PDB file of C-alpha atoms in Angstrom:
ATOM      1  CA  UNK J   6       0.000   0.000   0.000  1.00  0.00           C
ATOM      2  CA  UNK J   7       3.041   2.240   0.022  1.00  0.00           C
ATOM      3  CA  UNK J   8       2.489   3.677  -3.480  1.00  0.00           C
ATOM      4  CA  UNK J   9       0.774   7.054  -3.711  1.00  0.00           C
ATOM      5  CA  UNK J  10      -0.344   6.427  -7.308  1.00  0.00           C
ATOM      6  CA  UNK J  11      -1.181   3.428  -9.505  1.00  0.00           C
ATOM      7  CA  UNK J  12       1.701   1.715 -11.286  1.00  0.00           C
ATOM      8  CA  UNK J  13       2.180   2.413 -14.992  1.00  0.00           C
ATOM      9  CA  UNK J  14       1.030  -1.160 -15.685  1.00  0.00           C
ATOM     10  CA  UNK J  15      -2.280  -0.585 -13.863  1.00  0.00           C
ATOM     11  CA  UNK J  16      -2.726   2.793 -15.607  1.00  0.00           C
ATOM     12  CA  UNK J  17      -2.267   1.049 -18.972  1.00  0.00           C
ATOM     13  CA  UNK J  18      -4.803  -1.664 -18.023  1.00  0.00           C
ATOM     14  CA  UNK J  19      -7.390   0.955 -17.009  1.00  0.00           C
ATOM     15  CA  UNK J  20      -6.793   3.094 -20.119  1.00  0.00           C
ATOM     16  CA  UNK J  21      -7.275   0.087 -22.412  1.00  0.00           C
ATOM     17  CA  UNK J  22     -10.266  -1.320 -20.497  1.00  0.00           C
ATOM     18  CA  UNK J  23     -12.061   2.037 -20.555  1.00  0.00           C
ATOM     19  CA  UNK J  24     -11.171   2.464 -24.236  1.00  0.00           C
ATOM     20  CA  UNK J  25      -9.529   5.823 -23.555  1.00  0.00           C
ATOM     21  CA  UNK J  26     -12.969   7.280 -22.783  1.00  0.00           C
ATOM     22  CA  UNK J  27     -14.783   8.706 -19.798  1.00  0.00           C
ATOM     23  CA  UNK J  28     -16.663   5.825 -18.179  1.00  0.00           C
ATOM     24  CA  UNK J  29     -19.625   8.050 -17.298  1.00  0.00           C
ATOM     25  CA  UNK J  30     -20.243  10.080 -20.489  1.00  0.00           C
ATOM     26  CA  UNK J  31     -18.151   8.208 -23.068  1.00  0.00           C
ATOM     27  CA  UNK J  32     -16.197  11.281 -24.187  1.00  0.00           C
ATOM     28  CA  UNK J  33     -12.849  10.330 -25.781  1.00  0.00           C
ATOM     29  CA  UNK J  34     -10.051  11.463 -23.561  1.00  0.00           C
ATOM     30  CA  UNK J  35      -7.133  13.772 -23.945  1.00  0.00           C
ATOM     31  CA  UNK J  36      -4.982  14.151 -20.864  1.00  0.00           C
ATOM     32  CA  UNK J  37      -5.527  17.869 -20.465  1.00  0.00           C
ATOM     33  CA  UNK J  38      -9.063  17.145 -19.319  1.00  0.00           C
ATOM     34  CA  UNK J  39      -9.062  13.618 -17.880  1.00  0.00           C
ATOM     35  CA  UNK J  40      -8.167  11.855 -14.683  1.00  0.00           C
ATOM     36  CA  UNK J  41      -8.360   8.484 -12.983  1.00  0.00           C
ATOM     37  CA  UNK J  42     -11.009   8.251 -10.308  1.00  0.00           C
ATOM     38  CA  UNK J  43     -10.667   5.901  -7.322  1.00  0.00           C
ATOM     39  CA  UNK J  44     -14.056   4.242  -6.793  1.00  0.00           C
ATOM     40  CA  UNK J  45     -13.206   3.529  -3.173  1.00  0.00           C
ATOM     41  CA  UNK J  46     -11.911   7.000  -2.475  1.00  0.00           C
ATOM     42  CA  UNK J  47      -8.247   7.725  -1.818  1.00  0.00           C
ATOM     43  CA  UNK J  48      -9.191   8.942   1.664  1.00  0.00           C
ATOM     44  CA  UNK J  49     -10.168   5.328   2.506  1.00  0.00           C
ATOM     45  CA  UNK J  50      -6.692   3.806   2.285  1.00  0.00           C
ATOM     46  CA  UNK J  51      -6.470   0.022   1.868  1.00  0.00           C
ATOM     47  CA  UNK J  52      -4.175  -2.412  -0.015  1.00  0.00           C
ATOM     48  CA  UNK J  53      -6.347  -2.485  -3.180  1.00  0.00           C
ATOM     49  CA  UNK J  54      -6.545   1.289  -3.587  1.00  0.00           C
ATOM     50  CA  UNK J  55      -4.581   1.347  -6.839  1.00  0.00           C
ATOM     51  CA  UNK J  56      -5.925  -1.865  -8.411  1.00  0.00           C
ATOM     52  CA  UNK J  57      -7.691  -1.728 -11.784  1.00  0.00           C
ATOM     53  CA  UNK J  58     -11.107  -2.686 -10.335  1.00  0.00           C
ATOM     54  CA  UNK J  59     -10.952   0.431  -8.149  1.00  0.00           C
ATOM     55  CA  UNK J  60      -9.998   2.856 -10.933  1.00  0.00           C
ATOM     56  CA  UNK J  61     -11.968   4.375 -13.801  1.00  0.00           C
ATOM     57  CA  UNK J  62     -11.257   7.089 -16.352  1.00  0.00           C
ATOM     58  CA  UNK J  63     -13.357  10.222 -15.926  1.00  0.00           C
ATOM     59  CA  UNK J  64     -13.346  13.487 -17.825  1.00  0.00           C
ATOM     60  CA  UNK J  65     -12.443  16.536 -15.779  1.00  0.00           C
ATOM     61  CA  UNK J  66     -10.743  16.731 -12.428  1.00  0.00           C
ATOM     62  CA  UNK J  67     -12.127  16.071  -8.972  1.00  0.00           C
ATOM     63  CA  UNK J  68     -13.912  19.429  -9.339  1.00  0.00           C
ATOM     64  CA  UNK J  69     -14.901  19.522 -13.023  1.00  0.00           C
ATOM     65  CA  UNK J  70     -16.499  17.298 -15.682  1.00  0.00           C
ATOM     66  CA  UNK J  71     -17.803  13.856 -14.807  1.00  0.00           C
ATOM     67  CA  UNK J  72     -15.078  13.421 -12.182  1.00  0.00           C
ATOM     68  CA  UNK J  73     -16.393  16.560 -10.496  1.00  0.00           C
ATOM     69  CA  UNK J  74     -19.985  15.305 -10.798  1.00  0.00           C
ATOM     70  CA  UNK J  75     -19.025  12.045  -9.081  1.00  0.00           C
ATOM     71  CA  UNK J  76     -17.593  13.898  -6.086  1.00  0.00           C
ATOM     72  CA  UNK J  77     -20.410  16.468  -5.984  1.00  0.00           C
ATOM     73  CA  UNK J  78     -23.138  13.773  -6.051  1.00  0.00           C
ATOM     74  CA  UNK J  79     -21.789  10.915  -3.895  1.00  0.00           C
ATOM     75  CA  UNK J  80     -25.137   9.220  -3.229  1.00  0.00           C
ATOM     76  CA  UNK J  81     -26.084   9.073  -6.904  1.00  0.00           C
ATOM     77  CA  UNK J  82     -22.511   8.159  -7.871  1.00  0.00           C
ATOM     78  CA  UNK J  83     -22.573   5.267  -5.392  1.00  0.00           C
ATOM     79  CA  UNK J  84     -25.878   3.993  -6.830  1.00  0.00           C
ATOM     80  CA  UNK J  85     -24.230   3.910 -10.276  1.00  0.00           C
ATOM     81  CA  UNK J  86     -21.030   2.239  -9.016  1.00  0.00           C
ATOM     82  CA  UNK J  87     -18.727   5.248  -9.507  1.00  0.00           C
ATOM     83  CA  UNK J  88     -18.138   5.342  -5.746  1.00  0.00           C
ATOM     84  CA  UNK J  89     -17.691   2.265  -3.558  1.00  0.00           C
ATOM     85  CA  UNK J  90     -18.272   2.381   0.195  1.00  0.00           C
ATOM     86  CA  UNK J  91     -15.198   2.881   2.355  1.00  0.00           C
ATOM     87  CA  UNK J  92     -16.268  -0.287   4.190  1.00  0.00           C
ATOM     88  CA  UNK J  93     -16.147  -2.385   0.996  1.00  0.00           C
ATOM     89  CA  UNK J  94     -12.780  -3.995   0.220  1.00  0.00           C
ATOM     90  CA  UNK J  95     -14.109  -5.558  -2.996  1.00  0.00           C
ATOM     91  CA  UNK J  96     -14.898  -2.994  -5.714  1.00  0.00           C
ATOM     92  CA  UNK J  97     -14.670  -5.867  -8.201  1.00  0.00           C
ATOM     93  CA  UNK J  98     -18.036  -7.052  -6.799  1.00  0.00           C
ATOM     94  CA  UNK J  99     -19.785  -3.671  -7.201  1.00  0.00           C
ATOM     95  CA  UNK J 100     -21.511  -3.186 -10.578  1.00  0.00           C
ATOM     96  CA  UNK J 101     -20.823   0.075 -12.408  1.00  0.00           C
ATOM     97  CA  UNK J 102     -22.812   1.712 -15.202  1.00  0.00           C
ATOM     98  CA  UNK J 103     -20.446   2.503 -18.073  1.00  0.00           C
ATOM     99  CA  UNK J 104     -21.224   4.511 -21.185  1.00  0.00           C
ATOM    100  CA  UNK J 105     -19.336   1.951 -23.279  1.00  0.00           C
ATOM    101  CA  UNK J 106     -20.749  -1.370 -22.012  1.00  0.00           C
ATOM    102  CA  UNK J 107     -23.702  -0.711 -19.694  1.00  0.00           C
ATOM    103  CA  UNK J 108     -23.659  -2.410 -16.282  1.00  0.00           C
ATOM    104  CA  UNK J 109     -20.439  -4.330 -15.720  1.00  0.00           C
ATOM    105  CA  UNK J 110     -18.133  -5.668 -13.046  1.00  0.00           C
ATOM    106  CA  UNK J 111     -14.493  -4.553 -13.297  1.00  0.00           C
ATOM    107  CA  UNK J 112     -11.593  -6.863 -12.493  1.00  0.00           C
ATOM    108  CA  UNK J 113      -7.976  -6.318 -11.501  1.00  0.00           C
ATOM    109  CA  UNK J 114      -6.652  -7.696 -14.793  1.00  0.00           C
ATOM    110  CA  UNK J 115      -8.072  -4.795 -16.801  1.00  0.00           C
ATOM    111  CA  UNK J 116     -11.214  -6.609 -17.886  1.00  0.00           C
ATOM    112  CA  UNK J 117     -14.936  -6.277 -17.378  1.00  0.00           C
ATOM    113  CA  UNK J 118     -17.895  -8.646 -17.298  1.00  0.00           C
ATOM    114  CA  UNK J 119     -21.523  -7.773 -17.951  1.00  0.00           C
ATOM    115  CA  UNK J 120     -23.624  -8.080 -14.822  1.00  0.00           C
ATOM    116  CA  UNK J 121     -26.139 -10.878 -14.466  1.00  0.00           C
ATOM    117  CA  UNK J 122     -28.980 -10.701 -16.971  1.00  0.00           C
ATOM    118  CA  UNK J 123     -31.537 -10.996 -14.169  1.00  0.00           C
ATOM    119  CA  UNK J 124     -30.218  -7.845 -12.479  1.00  0.00           C
ATOM    120  CA  UNK J 125     -30.323  -5.970 -15.779  1.00  0.00           C
ATOM    121  CA  UNK J 126     -33.902  -7.081 -16.470  1.00  0.00           C
ATOM    122  CA  UNK J 127     -35.047  -5.938 -13.030  1.00  0.00           C
ATOM    123  CA  UNK J 128     -33.343  -2.613 -13.605  1.00  0.00           C
ATOM    124  CA  UNK J 129     -35.036  -2.224 -17.008  1.00  0.00           C
ATOM    125  CA  UNK J 130     -38.444  -2.883 -15.427  1.00  0.00           C
ATOM    126  CA  UNK J 131     -37.671  -0.329 -12.737  1.00  0.00           C
ATOM    127  CA  UNK J 132     -36.553   2.188 -15.397  1.00  0.00           C
ATOM    128  CA  UNK J 133     -39.963   2.025 -17.097  1.00  0.00           C
ATOM    129  CA  UNK J 134     -41.403   3.744 -14.021  1.00  0.00           C
ATOM    130  CA  UNK J 135     -42.161   7.393 -14.931  1.00  0.00           C
ATOM    131  CA  UNK J 136     -40.985   8.525 -11.473  1.00  0.00           C
ATOM    132  CA  UNK J 137     -37.578   6.964 -12.114  1.00  0.00           C
ATOM    133  CA  UNK J 138     -37.356   8.654 -15.505  1.00  0.00           C
ATOM    134  CA  UNK J 139     -38.171  12.067 -13.992  1.00  0.00           C
ATOM    135  CA  UNK J 140     -35.589  11.506 -11.257  1.00  0.00           C
ATOM    136  CA  UNK J 141     -32.967  10.433 -13.799  1.00  0.00           C
ATOM    137  CA  UNK J 142     -33.665  13.537 -15.897  1.00  0.00           C
ATOM    138  CA  UNK J 143     -33.252  15.784 -12.846  1.00  0.00           C
ATOM    139  CA  UNK J 144     -30.112  13.938 -11.808  1.00  0.00           C
ATOM    140  CA  UNK J 145     -28.390  13.864 -15.191  1.00  0.00           C
ATOM    141  CA  UNK J 146     -30.107  15.145 -18.363  1.00  0.00           C
ATOM    142  CA  UNK J 147     -27.281  13.817 -20.573  1.00  0.00           C
ATOM    143  CA  UNK J 148     -27.540  10.282 -19.189  1.00  0.00           C
ATOM    144  CA  UNK J 149     -31.359  10.507 -19.440  1.00  0.00           C
ATOM    145  CA  UNK J 150     -31.097  11.453 -23.152  1.00  0.00           C
ATOM    146  CA  UNK J 151     -28.638   8.633 -23.809  1.00  0.00           C
ATOM    147  CA  UNK J 152     -30.871   6.189 -21.905  1.00  0.00           C
ATOM    148  CA  UNK J 153     -34.050   7.169 -23.776  1.00  0.00           C
ATOM    149  CA  UNK J 154     -32.228   7.082 -27.134  1.00  0.00           C
ATOM    150  CA  UNK J 155     -30.980   3.558 -26.413  1.00  0.00           C
ATOM    151  CA  UNK J 156     -27.320   4.681 -26.396  1.00  0.00           C
ATOM    152  CA  UNK J 157     -26.778   3.293 -22.884  1.00  0.00           C
ATOM    153  CA  UNK J 158     -27.242  -0.453 -22.475  1.00  0.00           C
ATOM    154  CA  UNK J 159     -28.893  -1.486 -19.236  1.00  0.00           C
TER     155      UNK J 159
END
């Protein structure tokens, strides 16, 4: 746990897994406006802090772009898997909604696996609820548009 940043190998795994795009909005990255976000926050130190399952690419910094949104909206970000509880030592078991692949589980080898079909079907049924759709629109109009246009797989 002595490292203060991920190794270059882990950075390369995360970059490739996330297809050099923001996990939340899908924007292609350029390093002037991108960062790596720790799902279990850096303030919650633990041995897996810099593992690939705990890291995602996000546009902006901790104050701007999607990375800023994640930190400004922790409850919503946790419900979407962008933040993992400080009590959870297993981010690889926490599903995350990605712009590229929908709901997935991330692993420490730089891979991802779609979440169980049953969970996705329950989520789709829940998403048909007009109250959910209004809440999603209020929460994130861009994600709502992508969801209603079928650009985000659930």
